[in-house]
CSV table of C-alpha atoms in Angstrom, one decimal:
chain,number,residue,atom,x,y,z
A,46,ARG,CA,147.5,34.0,31.2
A,47,THR,CA,147.6,32.0,34.5
A,48,ALA,CA,144.7,30.7,36.8
A,49,GLY,CA,144.8,34.1,38.8
A,50,GLY,CA,144.1,36.2,35.5
A,51,SER,CA,147.7,37.5,35.2
A,52,PRO,CA,149.8,37.7,32.4
A,53,SER,CA,152.1,34.6,32.7
A,54,THR,CA,155.6,36.3,31.8
A,55,GLY,CA,157.6,34.8,34.8
A,56,GLN,CA,158.2,38.3,36.3
A,57,THR,CA,157.1,38.8,40.0
A,58,GLY,CA,158.2,42.4,40.1
A,59,GLY,CA,161.0,44.8,40.2
A,60,VAL,CA,162.7,46.1,36.6
A,61,PRO,CA,162.6,43.9,33.8
A,62,GLY,CA,165.9,42.5,33.3
A,63,SER,CA,167.7,44.1,36.3
A,64,PRO,CA,169.9,42.0,38.4
A,65,GLY,CA,168.4,40.4,41.3
A,66,THR,CA,164.5,41.0,39.9
A,67,PRO,CA,162.3,38.2,41.7
A,68,GLY,CA,161.8,35.6,38.8
A,69,LEU,CA,164.8,36.9,36.7
A,70,PRO,CA,168.7,35.6,37.5
A,71,ALA,CA,170.9,38.0,38.4
A,72,LEU,CA,173.6,38.6,35.5
A,73,PRO,CA,176.4,36.5,35.8
A,74,GLY,CA,179.4,38.4,37.2
A,75,THR,CA,177.0,41.0,38.7
A,76,PRO,CA,177.9,41.8,42.3
A,77,THR,CA,174.7,41.4,44.8
A,78,SER,CA,174.6,42.9,48.1
A,79,PRO,CA,174.8,40.6,51.0
A,80,GLN,CA,172.1,40.0,53.4
A,81,VAL,CA,172.8,41.9,56.6
A,82,THR,CA,171.3,40.9,59.9
A,83,THR,CA,172.0,43.0,63.3
A,84,VAL,CA,171.5,40.8,65.9
A,85,PRO,CA,170.1,42.7,69.8
A,86,GLY,CA,172.7,42.6,72.3
A,87,ASP,CA,172.6,42.7,76.3
A,88,THR,CA,174.4,46.2,76.3
A,89,GLY,CA,174.3,49.0,73.5
A,90,PRO,CA,176.5,49.1,70.6
A,91,VAL,CA,180.0,49.5,70.9
A,92,VAL,CA,180.7,50.1,67.3
A,93,ASP,CA,178.1,51.4,64.4
A,94,ALA,CA,176.5,48.5,63.0
A,95,ASP,CA,176.5,49.7,59.2
A,96,GLU,CA,180.1,50.7,59.3
A,97,ILE,CA,181.4,47.6,60.4
A,98,ALA,CA,179.1,45.6,57.9
A,99,THR,CA,180.4,47.9,55.1
A,100,SER,CA,183.9,47.2,56.3
A,101,THR,CA,183.5,43.5,56.6
A,102,GLU,CA,182.1,43.2,52.8
A,103,VAL,CA,185.1,45.4,51.5
A,104,PHE,CA,187.8,43.6,53.2
A,105,TYR,CA,186.5,40.1,52.3
A,106,GLU,CA,186.0,41.0,48.8
A,107,GLY,CA,189.5,42.4,48.7
A,108,VAL,CA,191.4,39.7,50.3
A,109,ALA,CA,191.3,37.6,47.0
A,110,THR,CA,191.6,40.6,44.5
A,111,ASN,CA,193.0,44.0,46.0
A,112,THR,CA,195.1,42.8,49.8
A,113,ASP,CA,196.1,46.3,49.9
A,114,SER,CA,192.4,47.9,49.9
A,115,ALA,CA,191.6,44.6,52.7
A,116,MET,CA,194.5,45.5,54.8
A,117,SER,CA,193.7,49.1,54.9
A,118,LEU,CA,190.5,48.1,57.0
A,119,VAL,CA,192.7,46.1,59.8
A,120,SER,CA,194.6,47.3,62.9
A,121,ASP,CA,198.0,47.6,63.3
A,122,ALA,CA,198.1,44.5,65.4
A,123,PHE,CA,196.4,42.2,63.1
A,124,ARG,CA,198.4,43.6,60.2
A,125,GLU,CA,201.5,42.4,61.8
A,126,THR,CA,200.8,38.5,61.8
A,127,GLY,CA,197.2,38.8,59.7
A,128,GLU,CA,198.4,39.8,56.2
A,129,ALA,CA,200.8,36.5,56.0
A,130,VAL,CA,198.1,34.1,57.3
A,131,LEU,CA,195.2,35.9,55.0
A,132,GLU,CA,197.5,35.7,51.9
A,133,GLN,CA,198.2,32.0,52.7
A,134,ARG,CA,194.4,31.2,53.3
A,135,PHE,CA,192.9,32.7,50.2
A,136,ALA,CA,196.0,32.1,47.9
A,137,ASP,CA,193.7,30.0,45.8
A,138,VAL,CA,190.9,32.1,45.7
A,139,SER,CA,190.0,34.2,42.5
A,140,LEU,CA,186.8,35.8,44.1
A,141,VAL,CA,185.1,36.1,47.4
A,142,GLU,CA,181.1,36.9,47.3
A,143,VAL,CA,179.8,37.9,51.0
A,144,THR,CA,176.2,36.7,50.8
A,145,ALA,CA,175.1,37.4,54.4
A,146,ILE,CA,176.7,39.3,57.5
A,147,THR,CA,175.6,39.0,60.9
A,148,VAL,CA,176.3,41.9,62.8
A,149,ASP,CA,176.6,42.4,66.6
A,150,PRO,CA,177.4,45.7,67.5
A,151,SER,CA,177.5,45.4,71.2
A,152,LYS,CA,180.4,43.1,70.9
A,153,GLY,CA,182.3,44.3,67.9
A,154,ILE,CA,182.1,41.1,65.7
A,155,THR,CA,180.7,40.1,62.1
A,156,VAL,CA,179.9,36.6,61.0
A,157,SER,CA,180.1,36.1,57.1
A,158,THR,CA,178.9,34.0,54.9
A,159,LEU,CA,181.4,33.6,51.8
A,160,GLN,CA,180.9,32.0,48.6
A,161,LEU,CA,184.7,31.3,47.4
A,162,THR,CA,185.4,30.7,43.8
A,163,HIS,CA,188.4,29.1,43.6
A,164,LYS,CA,191.5,29.3,41.0
A,165,ASP,CA,190.6,26.2,39.2
A,166,GLY,CA,186.6,27.6,39.0
A,167,SER,CA,185.1,25.1,41.8
A,168,THR,CA,183.3,27.3,44.9
A,169,THR,CA,182.9,26.4,48.4
A,170,THR,CA,180.9,28.3,51.0
A,171,GLU,CA,182.3,28.8,54.4
A,172,LYS,CA,181.5,31.0,57.7
A,173,ARG,CA,184.1,33.7,58.7
A,174,GLU,CA,184.4,36.1,61.8
A,175,LEU,CA,185.7,39.4,62.2
A,176,VAL,CA,186.5,40.9,65.4
A,177,PHE,CA,186.5,44.8,65.4
A,178,THR,CA,188.4,47.3,67.7
A,179,THR,CA,186.1,49.2,69.8
A,180,ASP,CA,187.8,52.7,70.4
A,181,GLY,CA,187.7,55.6,67.7
A,182,VAL,CA,187.1,54.1,63.9
A,183,PRO,CA,186.2,50.3,64.0
A,184,LEU,CA,189.1,48.5,62.6
A,185,ILE,CA,189.5,44.5,62.0
A,186,ASP,CA,191.4,43.1,64.9
A,187,ALA,CA,191.0,39.3,64.5
A,188,GLU,CA,189.7,37.1,61.5
A,189,ARG,CA,188.9,33.4,61.9
A,190,PRO,CA,186.6,30.5,61.2
A,191,ALA,CA,183.1,31.3,62.7
A,192,ASP,CA,183.3,27.7,64.4
A,193,GLY,CA,185.8,29.5,66.8
A,194,ARG,CA,188.8,27.2,65.4
């Protein structure tokens, strides 16, 4: 027992052995949901925050493993130029894990923190931004580094 009188099992809650249980590591290869933060805007939302957060996660996780599913979430204008750019940009990436998404529903923009696993086994972290269309179903209209370059 610890000084507080509780058993010292190392667990802090949750279901024992489940991925993401506090005090226990997630199982290797087990996807975890990204932390999603919605920022308040000066105006009302132009897109559904939950919808673009979900699209963001599906898009980035698909760019390395299932380009067709990722491209099903983009506008026609973006597809014309973006598909080749994305294939080149993520060519050496075997896995993309979205660890955090910041959603601005008043601008139709998400900023994501991505953990990229490269084909050589190395990992890098990047912040990327998606811009969504604001009429009808929100589709990805642009993808770029979050620092604006």
